[in-house]
Short mmCIF file of C-alpha atoms in Angstrom, two decimals:
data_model
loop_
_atom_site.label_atom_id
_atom_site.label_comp_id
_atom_site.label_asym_id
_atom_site.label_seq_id
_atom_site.Cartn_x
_atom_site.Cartn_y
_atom_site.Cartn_z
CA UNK A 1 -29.21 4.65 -21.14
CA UNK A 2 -31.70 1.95 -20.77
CA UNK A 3 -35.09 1.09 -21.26
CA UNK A 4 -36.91 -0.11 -18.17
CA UNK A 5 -37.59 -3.59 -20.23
CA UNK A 6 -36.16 -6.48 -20.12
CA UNK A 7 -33.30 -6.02 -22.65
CA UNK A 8 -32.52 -8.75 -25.47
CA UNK A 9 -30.12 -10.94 -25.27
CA UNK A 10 -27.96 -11.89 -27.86
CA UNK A 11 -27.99 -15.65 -28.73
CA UNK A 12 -24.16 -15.41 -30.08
CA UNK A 13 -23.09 -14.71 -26.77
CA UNK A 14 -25.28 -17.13 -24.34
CA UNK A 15 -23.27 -20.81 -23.54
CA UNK A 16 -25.87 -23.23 -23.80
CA UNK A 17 -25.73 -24.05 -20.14
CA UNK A 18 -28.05 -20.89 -19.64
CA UNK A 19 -31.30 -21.32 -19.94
CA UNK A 20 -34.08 -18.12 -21.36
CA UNK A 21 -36.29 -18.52 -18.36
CA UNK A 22 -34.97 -17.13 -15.06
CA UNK A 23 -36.69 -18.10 -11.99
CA UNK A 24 -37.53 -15.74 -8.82
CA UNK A 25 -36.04 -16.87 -5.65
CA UNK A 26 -37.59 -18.21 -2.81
CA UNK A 27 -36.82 -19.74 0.16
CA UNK A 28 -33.84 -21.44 0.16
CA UNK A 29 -34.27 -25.46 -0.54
CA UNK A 30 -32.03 -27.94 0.94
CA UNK A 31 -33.38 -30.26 -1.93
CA UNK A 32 -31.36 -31.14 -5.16
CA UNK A 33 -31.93 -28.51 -7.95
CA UNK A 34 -33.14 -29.68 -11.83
CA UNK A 35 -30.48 -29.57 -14.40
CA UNK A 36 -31.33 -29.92 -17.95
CA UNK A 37 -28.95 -31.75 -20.57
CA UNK A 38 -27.98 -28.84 -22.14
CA UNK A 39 -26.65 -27.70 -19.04
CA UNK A 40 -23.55 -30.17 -19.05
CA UNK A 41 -22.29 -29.36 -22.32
CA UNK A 42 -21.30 -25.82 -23.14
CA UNK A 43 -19.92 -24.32 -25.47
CA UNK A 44 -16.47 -22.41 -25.35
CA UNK A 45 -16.56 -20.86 -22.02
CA UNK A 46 -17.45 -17.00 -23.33
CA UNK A 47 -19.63 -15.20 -20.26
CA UNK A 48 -18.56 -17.08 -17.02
CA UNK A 49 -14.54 -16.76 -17.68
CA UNK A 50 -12.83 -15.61 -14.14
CA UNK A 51 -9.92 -13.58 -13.89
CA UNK A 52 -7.63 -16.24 -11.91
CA UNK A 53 -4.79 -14.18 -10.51
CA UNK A 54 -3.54 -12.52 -7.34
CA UNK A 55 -5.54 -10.86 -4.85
CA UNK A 56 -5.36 -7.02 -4.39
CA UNK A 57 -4.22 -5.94 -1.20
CA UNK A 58 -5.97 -1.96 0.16
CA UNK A 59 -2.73 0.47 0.00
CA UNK A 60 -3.71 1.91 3.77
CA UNK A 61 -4.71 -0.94 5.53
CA UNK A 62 -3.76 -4.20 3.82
CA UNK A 63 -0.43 -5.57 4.37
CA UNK A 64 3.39 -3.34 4.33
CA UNK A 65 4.89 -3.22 0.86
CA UNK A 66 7.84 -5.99 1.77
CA UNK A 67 4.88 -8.50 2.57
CA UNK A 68 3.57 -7.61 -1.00
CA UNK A 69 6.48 -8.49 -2.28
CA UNK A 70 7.04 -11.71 -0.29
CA UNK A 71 3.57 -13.16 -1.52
CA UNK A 72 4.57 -12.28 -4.99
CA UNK A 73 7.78 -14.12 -4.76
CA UNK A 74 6.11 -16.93 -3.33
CA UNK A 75 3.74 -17.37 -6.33
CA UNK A 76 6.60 -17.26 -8.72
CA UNK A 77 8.80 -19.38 -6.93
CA UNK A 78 5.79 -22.03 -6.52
CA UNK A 79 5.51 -21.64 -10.39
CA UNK A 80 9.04 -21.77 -11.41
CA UNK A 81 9.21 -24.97 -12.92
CA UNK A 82 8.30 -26.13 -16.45
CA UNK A 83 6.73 -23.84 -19.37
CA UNK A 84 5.35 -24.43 -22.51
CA UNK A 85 4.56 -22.10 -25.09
CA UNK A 86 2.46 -24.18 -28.07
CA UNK A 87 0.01 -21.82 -29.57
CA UNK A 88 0.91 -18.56 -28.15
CA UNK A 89 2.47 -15.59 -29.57
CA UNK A 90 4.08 -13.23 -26.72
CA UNK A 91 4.54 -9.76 -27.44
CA UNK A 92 6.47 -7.60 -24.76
CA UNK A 93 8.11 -8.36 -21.36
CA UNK A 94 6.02 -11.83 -20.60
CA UNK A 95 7.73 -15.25 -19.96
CA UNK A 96 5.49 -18.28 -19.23
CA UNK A 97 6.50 -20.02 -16.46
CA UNK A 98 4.16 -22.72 -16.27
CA UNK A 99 1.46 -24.54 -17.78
CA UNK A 100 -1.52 -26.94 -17.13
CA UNK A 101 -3.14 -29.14 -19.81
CA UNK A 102 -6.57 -30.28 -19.79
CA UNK A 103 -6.40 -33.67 -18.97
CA UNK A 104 -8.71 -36.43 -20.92
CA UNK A 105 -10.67 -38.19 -18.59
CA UNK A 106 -9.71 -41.46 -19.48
CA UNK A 107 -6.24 -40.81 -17.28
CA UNK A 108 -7.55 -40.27 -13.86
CA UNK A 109 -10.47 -42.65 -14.42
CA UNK A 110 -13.24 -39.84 -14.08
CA UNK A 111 -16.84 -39.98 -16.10
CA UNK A 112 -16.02 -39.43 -19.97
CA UNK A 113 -17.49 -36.89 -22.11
CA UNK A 114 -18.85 -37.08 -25.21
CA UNK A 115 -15.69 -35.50 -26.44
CA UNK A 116 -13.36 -37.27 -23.95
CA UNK A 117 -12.03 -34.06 -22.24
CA UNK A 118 -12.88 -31.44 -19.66
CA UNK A 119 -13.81 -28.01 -20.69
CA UNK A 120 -12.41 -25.52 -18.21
CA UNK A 121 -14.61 -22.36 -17.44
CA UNK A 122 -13.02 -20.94 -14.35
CA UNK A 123 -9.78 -21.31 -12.20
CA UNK A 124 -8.21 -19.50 -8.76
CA UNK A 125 -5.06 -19.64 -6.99
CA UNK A 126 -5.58 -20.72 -3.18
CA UNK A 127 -4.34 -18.49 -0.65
CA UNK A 128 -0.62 -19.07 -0.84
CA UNK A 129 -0.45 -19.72 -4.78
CA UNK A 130 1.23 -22.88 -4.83
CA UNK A 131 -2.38 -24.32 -5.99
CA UNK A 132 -4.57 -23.58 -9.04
CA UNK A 133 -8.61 -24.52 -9.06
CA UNK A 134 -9.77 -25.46 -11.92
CA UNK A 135 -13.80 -25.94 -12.54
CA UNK A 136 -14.85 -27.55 -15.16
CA UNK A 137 -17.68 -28.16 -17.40
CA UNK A 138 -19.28 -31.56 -15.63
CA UNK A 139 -19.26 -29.59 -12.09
CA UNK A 140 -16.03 -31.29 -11.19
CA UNK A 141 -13.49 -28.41 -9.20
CA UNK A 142 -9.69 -29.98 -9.63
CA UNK A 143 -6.69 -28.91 -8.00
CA UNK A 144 -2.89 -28.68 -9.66
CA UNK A 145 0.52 -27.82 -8.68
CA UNK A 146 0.98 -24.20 -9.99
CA UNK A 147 4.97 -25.09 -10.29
CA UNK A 148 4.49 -28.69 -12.20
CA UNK A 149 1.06 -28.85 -12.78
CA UNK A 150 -0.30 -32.31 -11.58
CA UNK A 151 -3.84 -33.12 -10.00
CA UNK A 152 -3.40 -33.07 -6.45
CA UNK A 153 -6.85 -32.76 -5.14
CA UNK A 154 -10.79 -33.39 -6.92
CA UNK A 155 -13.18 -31.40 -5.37
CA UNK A 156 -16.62 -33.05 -6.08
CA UNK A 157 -19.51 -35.26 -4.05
CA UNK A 158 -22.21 -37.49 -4.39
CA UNK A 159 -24.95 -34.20 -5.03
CA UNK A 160 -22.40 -33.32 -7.67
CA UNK A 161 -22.37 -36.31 -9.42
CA UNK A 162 -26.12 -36.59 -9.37
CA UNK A 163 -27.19 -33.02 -10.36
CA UNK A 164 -24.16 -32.21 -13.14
CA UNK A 165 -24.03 -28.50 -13.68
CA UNK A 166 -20.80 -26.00 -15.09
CA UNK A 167 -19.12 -24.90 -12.39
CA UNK A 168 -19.43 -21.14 -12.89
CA UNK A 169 -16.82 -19.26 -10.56
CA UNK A 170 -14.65 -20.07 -7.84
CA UNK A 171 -13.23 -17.76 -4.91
CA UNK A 172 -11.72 -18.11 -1.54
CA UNK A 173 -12.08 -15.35 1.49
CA UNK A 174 -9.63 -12.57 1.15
CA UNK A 175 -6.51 -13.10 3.17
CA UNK A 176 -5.47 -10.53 5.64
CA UNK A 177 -4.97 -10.40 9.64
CA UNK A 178 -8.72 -10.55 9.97
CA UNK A 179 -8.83 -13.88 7.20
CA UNK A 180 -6.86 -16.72 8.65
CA UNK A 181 -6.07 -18.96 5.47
CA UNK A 182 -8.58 -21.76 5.98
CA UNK A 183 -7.67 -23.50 2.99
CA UNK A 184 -11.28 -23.57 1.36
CA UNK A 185 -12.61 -22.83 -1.72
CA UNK A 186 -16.65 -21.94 -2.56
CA UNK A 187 -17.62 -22.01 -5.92
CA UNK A 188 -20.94 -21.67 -7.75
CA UNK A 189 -22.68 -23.78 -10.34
CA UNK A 190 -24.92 -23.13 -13.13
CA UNK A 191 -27.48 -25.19 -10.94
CA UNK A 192 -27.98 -22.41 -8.44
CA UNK A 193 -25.79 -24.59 -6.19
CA UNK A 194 -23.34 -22.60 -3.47
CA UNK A 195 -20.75 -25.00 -2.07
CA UNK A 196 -17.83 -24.26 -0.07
CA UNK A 197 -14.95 -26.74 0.08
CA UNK A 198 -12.52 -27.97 2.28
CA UNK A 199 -9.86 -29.15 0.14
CA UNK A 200 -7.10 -30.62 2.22
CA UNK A 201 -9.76 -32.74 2.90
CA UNK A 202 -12.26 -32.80 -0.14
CA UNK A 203 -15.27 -32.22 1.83
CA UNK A 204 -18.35 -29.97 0.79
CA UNK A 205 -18.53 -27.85 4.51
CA UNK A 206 -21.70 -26.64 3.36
CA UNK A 207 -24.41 -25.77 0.08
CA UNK A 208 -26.22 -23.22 -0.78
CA UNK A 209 -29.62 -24.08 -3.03
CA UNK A 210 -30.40 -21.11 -5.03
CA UNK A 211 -33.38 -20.89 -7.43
CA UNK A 212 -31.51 -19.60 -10.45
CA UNK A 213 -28.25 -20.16 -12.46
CA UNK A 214 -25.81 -18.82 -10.36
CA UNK A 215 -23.08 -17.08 -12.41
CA UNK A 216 -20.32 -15.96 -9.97
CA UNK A 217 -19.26 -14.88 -6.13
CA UNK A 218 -17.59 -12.25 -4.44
CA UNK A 219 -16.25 -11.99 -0.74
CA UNK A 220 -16.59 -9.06 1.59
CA UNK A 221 -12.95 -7.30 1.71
CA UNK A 222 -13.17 -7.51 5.63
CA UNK A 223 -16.22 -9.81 7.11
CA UNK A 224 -17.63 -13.19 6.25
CA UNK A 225 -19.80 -12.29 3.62
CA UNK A 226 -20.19 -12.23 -0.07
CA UNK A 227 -22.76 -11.85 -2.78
CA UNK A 228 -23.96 -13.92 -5.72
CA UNK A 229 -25.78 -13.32 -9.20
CA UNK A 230 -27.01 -15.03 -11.82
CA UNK A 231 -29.79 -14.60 -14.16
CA UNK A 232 -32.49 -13.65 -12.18
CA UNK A 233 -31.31 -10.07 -12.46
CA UNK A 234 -30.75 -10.22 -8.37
CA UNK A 235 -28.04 -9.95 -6.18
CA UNK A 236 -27.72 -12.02 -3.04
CA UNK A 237 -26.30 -10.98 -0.02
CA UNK A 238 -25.12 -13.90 2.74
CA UNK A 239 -23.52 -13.94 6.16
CA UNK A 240 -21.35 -17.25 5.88
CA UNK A 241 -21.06 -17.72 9.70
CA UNK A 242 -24.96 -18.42 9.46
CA UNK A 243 -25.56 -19.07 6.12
CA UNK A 244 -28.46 -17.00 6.02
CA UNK A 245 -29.09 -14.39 3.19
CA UNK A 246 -29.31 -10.83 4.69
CA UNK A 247 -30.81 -9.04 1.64
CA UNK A 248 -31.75 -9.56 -1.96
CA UNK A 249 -30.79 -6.55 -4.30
CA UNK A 250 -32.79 -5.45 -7.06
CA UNK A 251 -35.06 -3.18 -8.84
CA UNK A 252 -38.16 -1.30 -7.77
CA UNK A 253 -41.55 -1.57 -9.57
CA UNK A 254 -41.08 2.07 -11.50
CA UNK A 255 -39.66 1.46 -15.03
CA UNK A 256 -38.67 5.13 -15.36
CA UNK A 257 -35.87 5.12 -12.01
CA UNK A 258 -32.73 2.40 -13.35
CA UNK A 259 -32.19 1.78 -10.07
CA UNK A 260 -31.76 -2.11 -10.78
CA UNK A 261 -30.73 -4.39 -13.83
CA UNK A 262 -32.53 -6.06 -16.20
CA UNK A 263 -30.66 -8.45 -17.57
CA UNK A 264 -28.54 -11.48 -16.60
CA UNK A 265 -25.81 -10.42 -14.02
CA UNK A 266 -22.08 -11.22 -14.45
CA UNK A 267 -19.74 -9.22 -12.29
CA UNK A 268 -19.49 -7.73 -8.67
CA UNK A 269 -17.39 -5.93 -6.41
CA UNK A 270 -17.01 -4.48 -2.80
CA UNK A 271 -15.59 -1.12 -2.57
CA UNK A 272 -12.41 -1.60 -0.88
CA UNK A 273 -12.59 0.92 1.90
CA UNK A 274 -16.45 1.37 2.12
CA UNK A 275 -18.04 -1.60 4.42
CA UNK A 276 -21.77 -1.23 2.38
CA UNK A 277 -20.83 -0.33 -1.02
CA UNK A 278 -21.16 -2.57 -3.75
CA UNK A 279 -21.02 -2.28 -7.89
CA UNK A 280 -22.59 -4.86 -10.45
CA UNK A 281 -23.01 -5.39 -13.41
CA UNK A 282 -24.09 -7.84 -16.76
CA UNK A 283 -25.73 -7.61 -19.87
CA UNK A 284 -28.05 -4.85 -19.70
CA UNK A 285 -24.96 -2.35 -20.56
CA UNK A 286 -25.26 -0.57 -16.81
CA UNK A 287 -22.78 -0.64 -13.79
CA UNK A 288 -24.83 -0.50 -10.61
CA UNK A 289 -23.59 1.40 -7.52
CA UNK A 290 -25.73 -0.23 -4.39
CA UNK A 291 -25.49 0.99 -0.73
CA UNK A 292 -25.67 -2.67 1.47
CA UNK A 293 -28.88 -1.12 3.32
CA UNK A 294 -31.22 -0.49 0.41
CA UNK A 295 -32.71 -2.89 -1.82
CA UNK A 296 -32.43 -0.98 -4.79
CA UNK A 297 -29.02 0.99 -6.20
CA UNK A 298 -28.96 4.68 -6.16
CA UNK A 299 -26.83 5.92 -9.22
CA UNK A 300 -25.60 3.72 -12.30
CA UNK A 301 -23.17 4.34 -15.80
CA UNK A 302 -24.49 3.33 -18.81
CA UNK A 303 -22.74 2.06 -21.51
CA UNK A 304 -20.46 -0.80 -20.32
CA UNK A 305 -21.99 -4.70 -21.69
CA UNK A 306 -20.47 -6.94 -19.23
CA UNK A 307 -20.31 -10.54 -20.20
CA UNK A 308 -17.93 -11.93 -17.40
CA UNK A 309 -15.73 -10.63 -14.42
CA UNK A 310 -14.89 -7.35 -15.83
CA UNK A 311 -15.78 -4.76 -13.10
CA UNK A 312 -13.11 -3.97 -10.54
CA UNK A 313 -12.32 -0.48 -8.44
CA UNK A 314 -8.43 0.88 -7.27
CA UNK A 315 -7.14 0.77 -3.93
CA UNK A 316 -7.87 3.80 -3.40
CA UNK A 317 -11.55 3.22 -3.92
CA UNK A 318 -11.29 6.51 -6.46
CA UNK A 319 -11.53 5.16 -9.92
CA UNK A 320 -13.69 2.11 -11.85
CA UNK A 321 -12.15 -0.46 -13.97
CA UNK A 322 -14.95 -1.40 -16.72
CA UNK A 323 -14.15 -4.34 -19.34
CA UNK A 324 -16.42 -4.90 -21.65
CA UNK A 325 -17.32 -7.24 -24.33
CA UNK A 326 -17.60 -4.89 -26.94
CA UNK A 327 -15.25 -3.35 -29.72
CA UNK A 328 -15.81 0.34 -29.04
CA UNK A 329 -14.01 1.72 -25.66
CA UNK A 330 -13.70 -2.05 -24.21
CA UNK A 331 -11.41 -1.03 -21.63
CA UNK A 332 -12.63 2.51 -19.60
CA UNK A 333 -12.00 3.81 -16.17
CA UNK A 334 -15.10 5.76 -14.24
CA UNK A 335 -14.20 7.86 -11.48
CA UNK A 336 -16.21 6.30 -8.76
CA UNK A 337 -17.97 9.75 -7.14
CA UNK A 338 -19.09 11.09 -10.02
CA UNK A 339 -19.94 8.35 -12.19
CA UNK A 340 -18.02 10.20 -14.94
CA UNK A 341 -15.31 8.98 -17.65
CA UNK A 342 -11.81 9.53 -16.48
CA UNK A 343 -10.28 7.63 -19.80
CA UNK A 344 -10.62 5.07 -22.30
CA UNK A 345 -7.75 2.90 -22.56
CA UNK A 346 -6.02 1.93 -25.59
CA UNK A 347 -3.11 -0.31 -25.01
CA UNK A 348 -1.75 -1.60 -28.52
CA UNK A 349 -3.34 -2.47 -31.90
CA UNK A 350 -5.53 -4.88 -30.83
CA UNK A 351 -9.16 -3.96 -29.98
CA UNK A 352 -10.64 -7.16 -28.55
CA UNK A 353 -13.57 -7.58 -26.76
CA UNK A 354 -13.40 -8.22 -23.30
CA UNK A 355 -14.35 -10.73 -20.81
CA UNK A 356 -12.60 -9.73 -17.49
CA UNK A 357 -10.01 -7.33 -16.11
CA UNK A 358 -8.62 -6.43 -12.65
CA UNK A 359 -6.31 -4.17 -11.06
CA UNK A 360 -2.89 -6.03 -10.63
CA UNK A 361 -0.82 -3.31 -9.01
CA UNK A 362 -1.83 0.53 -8.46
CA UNK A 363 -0.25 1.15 -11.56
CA UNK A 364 -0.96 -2.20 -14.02
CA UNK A 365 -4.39 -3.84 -15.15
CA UNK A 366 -4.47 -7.33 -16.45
CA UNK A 367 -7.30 -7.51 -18.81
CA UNK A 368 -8.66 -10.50 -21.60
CA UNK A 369 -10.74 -10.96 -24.21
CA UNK A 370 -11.77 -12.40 -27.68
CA UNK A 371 -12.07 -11.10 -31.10
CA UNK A 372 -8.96 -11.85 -31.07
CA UNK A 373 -8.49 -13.88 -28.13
CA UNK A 374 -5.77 -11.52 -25.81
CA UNK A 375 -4.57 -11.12 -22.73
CA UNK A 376 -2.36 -8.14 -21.55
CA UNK A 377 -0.85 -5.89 -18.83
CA UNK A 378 -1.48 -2.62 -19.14
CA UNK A 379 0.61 0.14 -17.53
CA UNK A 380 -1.38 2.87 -16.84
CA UNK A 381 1.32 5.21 -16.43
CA UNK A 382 1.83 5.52 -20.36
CA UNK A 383 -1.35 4.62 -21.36
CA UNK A 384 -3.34 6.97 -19.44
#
């Protein structure tokens, strides 16, 4: 359990893009936001890591199994071609069907960092996985081929050239018979920046100025919404038809109720069959349940130190996936009414820390971490 102060924050784990001061958020400025220097240079990508992968689709209302399997044969079919394998040991039923470098600068005649290549801190397939988004350390979001890999599209502008800053996460809407596939990306910046791309035609539709570092964003499951947090310790809730924010989540004024965080936040998600539910979570070691139409959460589990996009619930909307950066019980599942353990997973041998996780399938998590650096499958049929 935690105090109701401010928790510290361990320097090991904070890219130097992040800054110690958090600002409150006002009213939203159409202005450009100040970036310090040490902004556009972080280190290994450790907190702000996204798990780039396939979208879950709700087992009673989403699409019919056959579609399921169409869209998953259409993301390995549109990544068929080449494969490399420098570097990596494989353990288990994986094949790697595909790979994209990180290209120096000098080759597609971009602005050159001091080291001469792009640092990568998040990616996302688009809506019918034949493209992969890649954002990258100088603010810079570029496209590839998932099947050969080559550039096909650079998502940036003249406010992102002027105002550098990490691009921190990037998401599209969720597809589904509500979701037409609009063929747009928003990601979010370490500026406080919100911008949402149209990249068949690599314009900025519109931007978001938030007050803050913004460190991720998550869509509704079923309307034109989505939240963002950063390291004010708030949530943000927008309407994207209007781009107005409907409510700003956090904690009340009485240090003895946890019924908000206190540290930096890293990870969301939208309960997949309740419209106003919500869970967060970050560094203070506590998973927040909120209800939409109060400002502050109303139950919590302690124990789980979040340091990137680790926080994900079934299909079912029954059980909580929890990855955390830490080396005891890094991988646990919460049953989501009672806040209480259901297990802690132990896959194989290797107990690394983790960054993010997701349910793949109703039966398989893919989780990754560091310490050493991992990723897996996990079937949950002989694990749990």
């Amino acid at each position: 359990m935690h105090s109701g102060t401010k928790k510290s924050e361990d320097p090991s784990l904070l890219p130097s893009f992040m800054t110690d001061d958090p600002q409150t958020p006002k009213k939203l400025k159409t202005g450009p936001s100040h970036v310090t220097p040490s902004m556009l240079y972080p280190h290994a990508a450790t907190s702000v890591n996204t798990s780039g992968g396939v979208r879950k689709k709700d087992e009673d209302t989403g699409p019919k199994p056959d579609e399921d399997d169409e869209a998953e044969r259409r993301m390995v079919e549109a990544s068929r071609r080449g494969g490399a394998k420098e570097n990596i040991l494989i353990d288990g039923k994986i094949s790697i069907i595909s790979r994209i470098s990180i290209v120096n600068f000098k080759s597609i005649a971009l602005t050159i960092l001091r080291d001469g290549k792009r640092e990568a801190l998040c990616c996302k397939y688009n809506e019918e996985f034949d493209y992969i988004a890649v954002g990258y350390a100088d603010g810079v979001i570029i496209m590839y081929q998932s099947g050969t890999g080559e550039p096909v599209f650079t998502l940036t502008d003249g406010d992102v050239k002027e105002n550098r800053a990490p691009v921190t996460s990037i998401k599209h809407r969720p597809v589904s018979k509500i979701y037409p596939i609009t063929n747009c990306y928003t990601g979010t910046y370490a500026n406080g920046c919100v911008k949402c791309w149209s990249y068949n035609f690599n314009q900025c539709l519109y931007t978001i100025r938030e007050k803050r570092q913004t460190f991720g964003i998550v869509y509704h499951p079923r309307f034109p919404k989505f939240v963002t947090f950063g390291d004010d310790l708030k949530v943000y809730f927008y309407d994207e038809e209007t781009k107005t924010q409907e409510r700003v989540l956090s904690s009340s004024d009485n240090p003895e109720t946890h019924d908000g965080h206190m540290s930096r936040v890293f990870a969301a998600c939208f309960h997949p069959k309740n419209n106003y539910e919500l869970l967060t979570a970050g560094w203070d070691d506590v998973v927040q349940f909120w209800d939409l139409r109060q400002p502050h959460a109303a139950r919590h589990i302690s124990g789980v130190h979040m340091c990137g996009e680790g926080l994900d619930i079934n299909q079912k909307g029954t059980e909580v996936l929890a990855c955390s950066w830490q080396k005891e019980d890094p991988l646990q599942i919460f049953d989501y009414g009672s806040t209480k353990r259901i297990n802690c997973l132990e896959p194989d041998i290797y107990n690394s820390k983790l960054y993010c996780g997701k349910y793949a399938t109703r039966d398989f998590v893919v989780c990754a971490g560091s310490d050493p650096n991992l990723i897996r499958v996990v079937d949950l049929q002989t694990t749990a």
